[in-house]
Amino acid sequence: MEHITSTPTVKTPAERFTGDVYLNLIEAPAAPAHLAVGHVRFTPGARTNWHSHANGQTLHITDGVGLVGTREGHVVRASAGETIKCPPGEEHWHGATDTTFMAHIAIVVGDSGGDGTTWLEPVTDEQYESALGATS
Ligand code: MN
């Protein structure tokens, strides 16, 4: 077995995230499974850009309260212990609320080209504020 006692915490790139978001990569995509797993921590107000995952994504909230939104305006508000499954190709975003931190384990299966994520434009303040007002 291999015992990894710590992984580096890296700030996620501003061209893909709004606000301060930190990633610990647990599993990088590699053959044969191309499984990618990360522990991602969002500060209040922080969120991903719009994006989609070729093979879908599982998000397991480990701390705080988060939001996951879709283009159709469906917004899920999820707390620690809850899991959200995003289907393949569905454009969405995830992030903290404006008053709470949120951390999740993000799980995707990629392919030989990487983790299969297609990154799009930022979630605007208007879109984010609208999501804060929605419930699910
Ligand atoms: Mn996602």
PDB file of C-alpha atoms and ligand atoms in Angstrom:
ATOM      1  CA  MET A   1       0.000   0.000   0.000  1.00  0.00           C
ATOM      2  CA  GLU A   2       0.916   3.622  -0.330  1.00  0.00           C
ATOM      3  CA  HIS A   3       0.367   6.055   2.539  1.00  0.00           C
ATOM      4  CA  ILE A   4       0.140   9.674   1.415  1.00  0.00           C
ATOM      5  CA  THR A   5       0.344  11.830   4.523  1.00  0.00           C
ATOM      6  CA  SER A   6      -0.507  15.130   2.846  1.00  0.00           C
ATOM      7  CA  THR A   7      -1.307  16.617  -0.531  1.00  0.00           C
ATOM      8  CA  PRO A   8      -0.592  20.211  -1.495  1.00  0.00           C
ATOM      9  CA  THR A   9      -3.412  22.737  -1.191  1.00  0.00           C
ATOM     10  CA  VAL A  10      -3.464  24.828  -4.347  1.00  0.00           C
ATOM     11  CA  LYS A  11      -5.529  27.886  -5.203  1.00  0.00           C
ATOM     12  CA  THR A  12      -7.727  27.207  -8.216  1.00  0.00           C
ATOM     13  CA  PRO A  13      -7.193  29.371 -11.332  1.00  0.00           C
ATOM     14  CA  ALA A  14      -9.088  32.656 -11.646  1.00  0.00           C
ATOM     15  CA  GLU A  15     -10.005  31.853 -15.247  1.00  0.00           C
ATOM     16  CA  ARG A  16     -12.159  28.944 -13.994  1.00  0.00           C
ATOM     17  CA  PHE A  17     -13.375  30.167 -10.580  1.00  0.00           C
ATOM     18  CA  THR A  18     -14.785  33.326  -8.981  1.00  0.00           C
ATOM     19  CA  GLY A  19     -13.505  34.092  -5.498  1.00  0.00           C
ATOM     20  CA  ASP A  20     -11.089  32.078  -3.379  1.00  0.00           C
ATOM     21  CA  VAL A  21     -11.246  28.319  -3.907  1.00  0.00           C
ATOM     22  CA  TYR A  22      -8.647  25.759  -2.801  1.00  0.00           C
ATOM     23  CA  LEU A  23      -8.056  22.259  -4.121  1.00  0.00           C
ATOM     24  CA  ASN A  24      -6.411  19.190  -2.662  1.00  0.00           C
ATOM     25  CA  LEU A  25      -6.073  16.658  -5.474  1.00  0.00           C
ATOM     26  CA  ILE A  26      -6.664  13.170  -4.093  1.00  0.00           C
ATOM     27  CA  GLU A  27      -6.581  11.228  -7.341  1.00  0.00           C
ATOM     28  CA  ALA A  28      -5.390  12.506 -10.726  1.00  0.00           C
ATOM     29  CA  PRO A  29      -6.900  10.882 -13.834  1.00  0.00           C
ATOM     30  CA  ALA A  30      -4.748   8.031 -15.076  1.00  0.00           C
ATOM     31  CA  ALA A  31      -5.206   4.740 -16.911  1.00  0.00           C
ATOM     32  CA  PRO A  32      -7.042   2.466 -16.638  1.00  0.00           C
ATOM     33  CA  ALA A  33      -9.921   4.120 -14.757  1.00  0.00           C
ATOM     34  CA  HIS A  34      -9.176   7.829 -15.377  1.00  0.00           C
ATOM     35  CA  LEU A  35     -10.749   8.543 -12.004  1.00  0.00           C
ATOM     36  CA  ALA A  36     -10.205  12.074 -10.697  1.00  0.00           C
ATOM     37  CA  VAL A  37     -11.025  13.010  -7.109  1.00  0.00           C
ATOM     38  CA  GLY A  38     -10.494  16.322  -5.418  1.00  0.00           C
ATOM     39  CA  HIS A  39     -11.347  17.942  -2.103  1.00  0.00           C
ATOM     40  CA  VAL A  40     -12.397  21.480  -2.974  1.00  0.00           C
ATOM     41  CA  ARG A  41     -12.935  24.267  -0.449  1.00  0.00           C
ATOM     42  CA  PHE A  42     -14.937  27.376  -1.377  1.00  0.00           C
ATOM     43  CA  THR A  43     -14.926  30.581   0.668  1.00  0.00           C
ATOM     44  CA  PRO A  44     -18.223  32.504   1.024  1.00  0.00           C
ATOM     45  CA  GLY A  45     -19.382  33.799  -2.360  1.00  0.00           C
ATOM     46  CA  ALA A  46     -16.888  31.677  -4.301  1.00  0.00           C
ATOM     47  CA  ARG A  47     -18.000  29.396  -7.117  1.00  0.00           C
ATOM     48  CA  THR A  48     -16.880  27.596 -10.247  1.00  0.00           C
ATOM     49  CA  ASN A  49     -17.408  28.913 -13.754  1.00  0.00           C
ATOM     50  CA  TRP A  50     -20.121  27.261 -15.789  1.00  0.00           C
ATOM     51  CA  HIS A  51     -18.809  23.887 -16.980  1.00  0.00           C
ATOM     52  CA  SER A  52     -19.780  20.334 -17.890  1.00  0.00           C
ATOM     53  CA  HIS A  53     -18.283  16.874 -17.384  1.00  0.00           C
ATOM     54  CA  ALA A  54     -18.170  14.393 -20.271  1.00  0.00           C
ATOM     55  CA  ASN A  55     -18.963  11.453 -17.982  1.00  0.00           C
ATOM     56  CA  GLY A  56     -20.861  13.309 -15.270  1.00  0.00           C
ATOM     57  CA  GLN A  57     -19.757  14.170 -11.743  1.00  0.00           C
ATOM     58  CA  THR A  58     -20.536  13.205  -8.168  1.00  0.00           C
ATOM     59  CA  LEU A  59     -20.247  15.919  -5.511  1.00  0.00           C
ATOM     60  CA  HIS A  60     -20.234  14.956  -1.839  1.00  0.00           C
ATOM     61  CA  ILE A  61     -20.493  17.929   0.523  1.00  0.00           C
ATOM     62  CA  THR A  62     -18.131  17.554   3.483  1.00  0.00           C
ATOM     63  CA  ASP A  63     -18.551  20.925   5.176  1.00  0.00           C
ATOM     64  CA  GLY A  64     -20.797  23.958   5.129  1.00  0.00           C
ATOM     65  CA  VAL A  65     -23.619  24.758   2.709  1.00  0.00           C
ATOM     66  CA  GLY A  66     -23.313  24.929  -1.057  1.00  0.00           C
ATOM     67  CA  LEU A  67     -25.265  25.632  -4.198  1.00  0.00           C
ATOM     68  CA  VAL A  68     -25.334  23.738  -7.490  1.00  0.00           C
ATOM     69  CA  GLY A  69     -27.100  25.448 -10.392  1.00  0.00           C
ATOM     70  CA  THR A  70     -28.054  24.467 -13.937  1.00  0.00           C
ATOM     71  CA  ARG A  71     -28.809  26.474 -17.106  1.00  0.00           C
ATOM     72  CA  GLU A  72     -32.522  25.712 -16.633  1.00  0.00           C
ATOM     73  CA  GLY A  73     -32.437  27.617 -13.344  1.00  0.00           C
ATOM     74  CA  HIS A  74     -32.630  24.542 -11.149  1.00  0.00           C
ATOM     75  CA  VAL A  75     -30.676  25.272  -7.945  1.00  0.00           C
ATOM     76  CA  VAL A  76     -29.915  22.703  -5.266  1.00  0.00           C
ATOM     77  CA  ARG A  77     -28.850  23.891  -1.821  1.00  0.00           C
ATOM     78  CA  ALA A  78     -26.885  21.104  -0.161  1.00  0.00           C
ATOM     79  CA  SER A  79     -25.290  20.646   3.260  1.00  0.00           C
ATOM     80  CA  ALA A  80     -22.530  18.475   4.671  1.00  0.00           C
ATOM     81  CA  GLY A  81     -23.301  14.789   4.218  1.00  0.00           C
ATOM     82  CA  GLU A  82     -25.385  15.277   1.082  1.00  0.00           C
ATOM     83  CA  THR A  83     -24.477  14.126  -2.431  1.00  0.00           C
ATOM     84  CA  ILE A  84     -25.345  15.618  -5.802  1.00  0.00           C
ATOM     85  CA  LYS A  85     -24.950  13.783  -9.110  1.00  0.00           C
ATOM     86  CA  CYS A  86     -24.534  15.865 -12.258  1.00  0.00           C
ATOM     87  CA  PRO A  87     -25.326  13.942 -15.455  1.00  0.00           C
ATOM     88  CA  PRO A  88     -22.891  13.768 -18.393  1.00  0.00           C
ATOM     89  CA  GLY A  89     -22.769  16.957 -20.440  1.00  0.00           C
ATOM     90  CA  GLU A  90     -25.071  19.024 -18.208  1.00  0.00           C
ATOM     91  CA  GLU A  91     -23.796  22.589 -17.881  1.00  0.00           C
ATOM     92  CA  HIS A  92     -23.722  23.605 -14.224  1.00  0.00           C
ATOM     93  CA  TRP A  93     -21.752  25.384 -11.517  1.00  0.00           C
ATOM     94  CA  HIS A  94     -21.106  24.806  -7.824  1.00  0.00           C
ATOM     95  CA  GLY A  95     -20.038  26.997  -4.964  1.00  0.00           C
ATOM     96  CA  ALA A  96     -20.513  28.250  -1.435  1.00  0.00           C
ATOM     97  CA  THR A  97     -23.377  30.437  -0.297  1.00  0.00           C
ATOM     98  CA  ASP A  98     -22.593  34.098   0.327  1.00  0.00           C
ATOM     99  CA  THR A  99     -22.456  33.566   4.105  1.00  0.00           C
ATOM    100  CA  THR A 100     -20.939  30.090   4.495  1.00  0.00           C
ATOM    101  CA  PHE A 101     -17.896  28.109   3.513  1.00  0.00           C
ATOM    102  CA  MET A 102     -18.517  24.952   1.514  1.00  0.00           C
ATOM    103  CA  ALA A 103     -16.235  21.989   0.918  1.00  0.00           C
ATOM    104  CA  HIS A 104     -16.949  18.992  -1.278  1.00  0.00           C
ATOM    105  CA  ILE A 105     -15.322  15.900  -2.632  1.00  0.00           C
ATOM    106  CA  ALA A 106     -15.604  16.069  -6.434  1.00  0.00           C
ATOM    107  CA  ILE A 107     -15.460  12.765  -8.318  1.00  0.00           C
ATOM    108  CA  VAL A 108     -15.272  12.411 -12.097  1.00  0.00           C
ATOM    109  CA  VAL A 109     -14.209   9.787 -14.588  1.00  0.00           C
ATOM    110  CA  GLY A 110     -12.217  11.295 -17.430  1.00  0.00           C
ATOM    111  CA  ASP A 111     -10.456   9.759 -20.381  1.00  0.00           C
ATOM    112  CA  SER A 112      -7.001   9.637 -21.895  1.00  0.00           C
ATOM    113  CA  GLY A 113      -7.226  13.391 -22.544  1.00  0.00           C
ATOM    114  CA  GLY A 114      -7.758  14.357 -18.906  1.00  0.00           C
ATOM    115  CA  ASP A 115     -10.692  14.717 -16.517  1.00  0.00           C
ATOM    116  CA  GLY A 116     -13.303  15.374 -19.212  1.00  0.00           C
ATOM    117  CA  THR A 117     -14.337  18.813 -17.925  1.00  0.00           C
ATOM    118  CA  THR A 118     -15.262  21.551 -20.393  1.00  0.00           C
ATOM    119  CA  TRP A 119     -14.846  24.980 -18.798  1.00  0.00           C
ATOM    120  CA  LEU A 120     -17.093  27.877 -19.816  1.00  0.00           C
ATOM    121  CA  GLU A 121     -17.750  31.476 -18.745  1.00  0.00           C
ATOM    122  CA  PRO A 122     -18.004  32.784 -15.152  1.00  0.00           C
ATOM    123  CA  VAL A 123     -21.276  32.718 -13.236  1.00  0.00           C
ATOM    124  CA  THR A 124     -22.288  36.379 -13.121  1.00  0.00           C
ATOM    125  CA  ASP A 125     -23.134  38.137  -9.865  1.00  0.00           C
ATOM    126  CA  GLU A 126     -26.736  38.362 -11.127  1.00  0.00           C
ATOM    127  CA  GLN A 127     -26.909  34.607 -11.767  1.00  0.00           C
ATOM    128  CA  TYR A 128     -25.334  33.890  -8.370  1.00  0.00           C
ATOM    129  CA  GLU A 129     -27.662  36.216  -6.477  1.00  0.00           C
ATOM    130  CA  SER A 130     -30.632  34.666  -8.255  1.00  0.00           C
ATOM    131  CA  ALA A 131     -29.450  31.211  -7.156  1.00  0.00           C
ATOM    132  CA  LEU A 132     -29.116  32.383  -3.546  1.00  0.00           C
ATOM    133  CA  GLY A 133     -32.783  33.300  -3.613  1.00  0.00           C
ATOM    134  CA  ALA A 134     -33.880  29.966  -5.057  1.00  0.00           C
ATOM    135  CA  THR A 135     -34.493  26.873  -2.959  1.00  0.00           C
ATOM    136  CA  SER A 136     -34.670  23.177  -3.624  1.00  0.00           C
TER     137      SER A 136
HETATM  138 MN    MN B   1     -18.976  20.222 -11.828  1.00  0.00          MN
END
